[in-house]
mmCIF file of C-alpha atoms in Angstrom:
data_model
loop_
_atom_site.group_PDB
_atom_site.id
_atom_site.type_symbol
_atom_site.label_atom_id
_atom_site.label_comp_id
_atom_site.label_asym_id
_atom_site.label_seq_id
_atom_site.Cartn_x
_atom_site.Cartn_y
_atom_site.Cartn_z
ATOM 1 C CA MET A 1 -5.108 -31.457 207.293
ATOM 2 C CA LYS A 2 -6.874 -28.595 205.484
ATOM 3 C CA HIS A 3 -9.110 -28.013 208.493
ATOM 4 C CA LEU A 4 -6.121 -27.937 210.920
ATOM 5 C CA THR A 5 -4.375 -25.424 208.576
ATOM 6 C CA PHE A 6 -7.359 -23.220 208.558
ATOM 7 C CA LEU A 7 -7.373 -23.183 212.504
ATOM 8 C CA LEU A 8 -3.796 -22.403 212.742
ATOM 9 C CA LEU A 9 -4.313 -19.344 210.234
ATOM 10 C CA CYS A 10 -7.311 -18.146 212.339
ATOM 11 C CA ALA A 11 -5.084 -18.435 215.582
ATOM 12 C CA ALA A 12 -2.417 -16.568 214.077
ATOM 13 C CA PHE A 13 -4.782 -13.679 212.985
ATOM 14 C CA MET A 14 -6.516 -13.787 216.355
ATOM 15 C CA GLY A 15 -3.262 -13.310 217.970
ATOM 16 C CA LEU A 16 -2.265 -10.349 215.816
ATOM 17 C CA ALA A 17 -5.539 -8.683 216.440
ATOM 18 C CA PHE A 18 -5.020 -8.887 220.249
ATOM 19 C CA THR A 19 -1.362 -8.220 220.510
ATOM 20 C CA ASN A 20 -0.698 -5.350 218.081
ATOM 21 C CA PRO A 21 -3.300 -2.759 219.598
ATOM 22 C CA ALA A 22 -1.849 -3.502 222.948
ATOM 23 C CA SER A 23 1.814 -2.882 221.842
ATOM 24 C CA ASN A 24 0.668 0.416 220.270
ATOM 25 C CA ALA A 25 -1.625 1.311 223.093
ATOM 26 C CA VAL A 26 -1.307 4.980 224.300
ATOM 27 C CA VAL A 27 -0.234 5.520 227.782
ATOM 28 C CA VAL A 28 -1.084 8.837 229.788
ATOM 29 C CA TYR A 29 1.465 10.093 232.030
ATOM 30 C CA LYS A 30 0.577 12.816 234.589
ATOM 31 C CA VAL A 31 3.015 15.531 235.239
ATOM 32 C CA ASP A 32 4.356 15.851 238.814
ATOM 33 C CA THR A 33 3.225 19.225 239.597
ATOM 34 C CA GLY A 34 5.102 19.396 242.722
ATOM 35 C CA ALA A 35 8.450 18.894 241.374
ATOM 36 C CA ARG A 36 8.516 20.782 238.216
ATOM 37 C CA THR A 37 7.970 24.509 237.206
ATOM 38 C CA LEU A 38 8.454 26.654 234.080
ATOM 39 C CA LYS A 39 11.561 28.950 234.097
ATOM 40 C CA TRP A 40 10.721 32.211 232.211
ATOM 41 C CA THR A 41 13.620 34.773 231.054
ATOM 42 C CA ALA A 42 12.835 38.078 229.584
ATOM 43 C CA ALA A 43 15.208 40.891 228.251
ATOM 44 C CA LYS A 44 15.544 44.589 227.987
ATOM 45 C CA VAL A 45 18.012 46.822 226.580
ATOM 46 C CA THR A 46 19.677 47.223 230.060
ATOM 47 C CA GLY A 47 19.667 43.492 231.181
ATOM 48 C CA LYS A 48 17.458 40.592 231.867
ATOM 49 C CA HIS A 49 15.097 39.146 234.375
ATOM 50 C CA PHE A 50 13.924 35.552 235.340
ATOM 51 C CA GLY A 51 11.799 33.538 237.474
ATOM 52 C CA LYS A 52 9.403 30.734 237.627
ATOM 53 C CA VAL A 53 5.800 29.778 237.161
ATOM 54 C CA THR A 54 4.135 26.697 238.582
ATOM 55 C CA ILE A 55 2.616 24.091 236.581
ATOM 56 C CA LYS A 56 -1.018 23.524 237.664
ATOM 57 C CA SER A 57 -1.545 20.257 235.632
ATOM 58 C CA GLY A 58 -0.317 18.511 232.589
ATOM 59 C CA THR A 59 -0.003 15.257 230.657
ATOM 60 C CA LEU A 60 2.329 13.449 228.305
ATOM 61 C CA GLU A 61 0.820 10.630 226.316
ATOM 62 C CA MET A 62 3.244 7.854 224.811
ATOM 63 C CA SER A 63 2.891 5.048 222.505
ATOM 64 C CA LYS A 64 5.985 2.968 223.508
ATOM 65 C CA ALA A 65 8.682 5.518 223.420
ATOM 66 C CA LYS A 66 7.002 8.048 221.170
ATOM 67 C CA LEU A 67 5.307 11.220 222.289
ATOM 68 C CA VAL A 68 1.977 11.410 220.688
ATOM 69 C CA LYS A 69 0.397 14.141 222.737
ATOM 70 C CA ALA A 70 1.425 16.822 225.319
ATOM 71 C CA SER A 71 -0.478 19.382 227.256
ATOM 72 C CA PHE A 72 -0.034 21.567 230.436
ATOM 73 C CA GLU A 73 -1.754 24.483 232.332
ATOM 74 C CA ALA A 74 0.407 26.922 234.137
ATOM 75 C CA ASN A 75 -0.707 28.909 237.080
ATOM 76 C CA MET A 76 0.209 32.561 236.119
ATOM 77 C CA ALA A 77 -0.638 33.920 239.479
ATOM 78 C CA SER A 78 2.413 32.083 240.970
ATOM 79 C CA LEU A 79 4.814 33.915 238.691
ATOM 80 C CA THR A 80 7.856 34.825 240.591
ATOM 81 C CA VAL A 81 10.987 36.959 239.951
ATOM 82 C CA GLU A 82 14.507 35.466 241.101
ATOM 83 C CA ASP A 83 17.069 37.882 239.635
ATOM 84 C CA GLY A 84 17.856 40.384 242.342
ATOM 85 C CA GLY A 85 16.424 43.384 244.246
ATOM 86 C CA GLY A 86 13.080 44.808 243.763
ATOM 87 C CA ASN A 87 11.507 41.434 242.955
ATOM 88 C CA GLU A 88 8.054 42.082 244.429
ATOM 89 C CA ARG A 89 7.563 45.413 242.704
ATOM 90 C CA LEU A 90 8.500 43.786 239.308
ATOM 91 C CA ARG A 91 6.278 40.734 240.111
ATOM 92 C CA GLY A 92 3.455 43.224 240.847
ATOM 93 C CA HIS A 93 3.904 44.793 237.408
ATOM 94 C CA LEU A 94 4.311 41.578 235.545
ATOM 95 C CA THR A 95 0.866 40.188 236.995
ATOM 96 C CA SER A 96 -0.801 43.480 236.173
ATOM 97 C CA ASP A 97 -2.749 44.558 232.993
ATOM 98 C CA ASP A 98 0.352 45.942 231.490
ATOM 99 C CA PHE A 99 1.596 42.427 231.244
ATOM 100 C CA PHE A 100 -0.154 39.147 232.173
ATOM 101 C CA SER A 101 -3.367 40.286 233.750
ATOM 102 C CA THR A 102 -3.185 37.522 236.140
ATOM 103 C CA GLU A 103 -6.483 38.499 238.063
ATOM 104 C CA LYS A 104 -8.375 38.267 234.836
ATOM 105 C CA HIS A 105 -6.483 35.477 233.329
ATOM 106 C CA PRO A 106 -4.946 33.314 236.048
ATOM 107 C CA THR A 107 -3.891 30.350 233.778
ATOM 108 C CA ALA A 108 -1.945 29.828 230.564
ATOM 109 C CA THR A 109 -2.354 26.584 228.520
ATOM 110 C CA PHE A 110 -0.821 24.504 225.772
ATOM 111 C CA THR A 111 -2.076 21.518 223.900
ATOM 112 C CA SER A 112 -0.114 19.847 221.171
ATOM 113 C CA THR A 113 -1.699 19.487 217.718
ATOM 114 C CA LYS A 114 0.965 17.828 215.617
ATOM 115 C CA ILE A 115 4.083 15.737 216.876
ATOM 116 C CA THR A 116 6.880 14.767 214.528
ATOM 117 C CA ALA A 117 9.896 12.497 215.735
ATOM 118 C CA LYS A 118 13.162 13.778 214.790
ATOM 119 C CA ASP A 119 15.158 10.744 215.575
ATOM 120 C CA LYS A 120 15.077 7.665 217.858
ATOM 121 C CA SER A 121 16.671 9.654 220.922
ATOM 122 C CA GLY A 122 13.464 11.141 222.120
ATOM 123 C CA ASN A 123 13.786 14.393 219.949
ATOM 124 C CA PHE A 124 10.488 15.767 218.719
ATOM 125 C CA THR A 125 9.220 18.780 216.875
ATOM 126 C CA ILE A 126 5.959 19.791 218.592
ATOM 127 C CA VAL A 127 3.320 22.215 217.169
ATOM 128 C CA GLY A 128 0.395 23.315 219.327
ATOM 129 C CA ASN A 129 -1.701 25.880 220.596
ATOM 130 C CA MET A 130 -0.525 28.227 223.519
ATOM 131 C CA THR A 131 -3.157 30.454 225.286
ATOM 132 C CA ILE A 132 -2.044 33.349 227.273
ATOM 133 C CA LYS A 133 -4.523 36.165 228.314
ATOM 134 C CA GLY A 134 -7.258 34.130 226.534
ATOM 135 C CA ILE A 135 -5.391 34.636 223.131
ATOM 136 C CA THR A 136 -4.667 31.337 221.560
ATOM 137 C CA LYS A 137 -1.779 31.230 218.883
ATOM 138 C CA SER A 138 -0.031 28.151 217.215
ATOM 139 C CA ILE A 139 3.505 27.744 218.047
ATOM 140 C CA THR A 140 6.418 25.327 217.238
ATOM 141 C CA PHE A 141 9.357 24.069 219.251
ATOM 142 C CA ASP A 142 11.706 21.150 219.723
ATOM 143 C CA ALA A 143 11.799 18.829 222.817
ATOM 144 C CA ASN A 144 13.318 15.912 224.156
ATOM 145 C CA VAL A 145 10.915 13.510 225.758
ATOM 146 C CA LYS A 146 11.831 9.839 226.725
ATOM 147 C CA PRO A 147 10.812 7.120 229.180
ATOM 148 C CA GLU A 148 13.069 6.812 231.989
ATOM 149 C CA GLY A 149 12.903 4.550 235.113
ATOM 150 C CA GLY A 150 9.056 4.024 234.705
ATOM 151 C CA LYS A 151 8.522 7.839 234.252
ATOM 152 C CA VAL A 152 8.659 10.153 231.326
ATOM 153 C CA MET A 153 11.191 12.947 231.447
ATOM 154 C CA GLY A 154 10.788 15.899 229.152
ATOM 155 C CA THR A 155 12.625 19.175 228.464
ATOM 156 C CA ALA A 156 12.098 21.993 225.968
ATOM 157 C CA ALA A 157 12.833 25.615 225.282
ATOM 158 C CA ILE A 158 9.820 27.554 224.052
ATOM 159 C CA LYS A 159 10.311 31.095 222.604
ATOM 160 C CA LEU A 160 7.093 33.300 222.451
ATOM 161 C CA ASP A 161 6.657 36.873 221.118
ATOM 162 C CA ARG A 162 4.439 38.642 223.884
ATOM 163 C CA THR A 163 2.926 40.981 221.554
ATOM 164 C CA ASP A 164 1.217 38.046 219.950
ATOM 165 C CA TYR A 165 -0.809 37.825 223.322
ATOM 166 C CA ASP A 166 -1.614 41.634 223.705
ATOM 167 C CA ILE A 167 1.337 42.492 225.748
ATOM 168 C CA LYS A 168 2.685 45.825 224.339
ATOM 169 C CA PHE A 169 4.216 47.520 227.272
ATOM 170 C CA ARG A 170 7.273 49.247 226.012
ATOM 171 C CA SER A 171 7.529 47.205 222.847
ATOM 172 C CA GLY A 172 9.329 48.732 219.868
ATOM 173 C CA LYS A 173 6.604 47.573 217.555
ATOM 174 C CA PHE A 174 4.212 49.978 219.083
ATOM 175 C CA PHE A 175 6.362 52.614 220.693
ATOM 176 C CA PRO A 176 9.147 54.292 218.929
ATOM 177 C CA ASP A 177 12.134 56.210 220.302
ATOM 178 C CA LEU A 178 11.983 54.033 223.824
ATOM 179 C CA GLY A 179 15.955 54.130 223.971
ATOM 180 C CA ASP A 180 17.043 52.236 227.022
ATOM 181 C CA LYS A 181 13.447 51.770 228.239
ATOM 182 C CA LEU A 182 12.841 49.365 225.600
ATOM 183 C CA ILE A 183 11.721 45.725 226.561
ATOM 184 C CA TYR A 184 12.252 43.137 223.883
ATOM 185 C CA ASP A 185 9.172 41.220 222.573
ATOM 186 C CA GLU A 186 10.598 37.680 222.855
ATOM 187 C CA PHE A 187 10.845 35.777 225.926
ATOM 188 C CA GLU A 188 11.630 32.240 226.587
ATOM 189 C CA LEU A 189 9.990 29.422 228.779
ATOM 190 C CA GLU A 190 12.482 26.487 229.937
ATOM 191 C CA VAL A 191 10.194 23.671 230.408
ATOM 192 C CA SER A 192 11.323 20.462 232.565
ATOM 193 C CA LEU A 193 8.865 17.888 233.398
ATOM 194 C CA VAL A 194 8.618 14.713 235.172
ATOM 195 C CA ALA A 195 5.472 12.521 234.540
ATOM 196 C CA ALA A 196 4.209 9.247 235.921
ATOM 197 C CA LYS A 197 1.424 6.894 235.440
#
């Protein structure tokens, strides 16, 4: 009887050993780069501009319904302006050394360093390293990431200060008395991702 009990206990522990790791296994989902882009918005005293940047690659790593790691690489040379006339001229300026220097720095990257779940509805606070123009800064933002139909859907609004990345053109921090020529330092990236195994 004691021998049987011992065998049953061993079987139970073996079952736990083999089932628990699998249930908490991390699954890597690759971002569908053809379906999603980053939308950027920037403002100045006299108005605002917006456009898109394509995502070159990216992954969302999930353990069950919990996001454990996120990363993406953006193709900065793909930057577009979509808010009205003069778009090509503005695009040329934004890709120049006054702004994103896309010939020297064709990509921007983000990699998470810490992710904290805010609730059970897919809301997370993400801390990570954003690299633009070869300069890396730690940023924090909220995101909603959750499984849906065998894929993972993710959305976020990321606010960045362009001067953190040595983009000083018409910044009030460095050039006083700009008047209506001032361009605000903060810009926003609206992220909408779909990822699959």
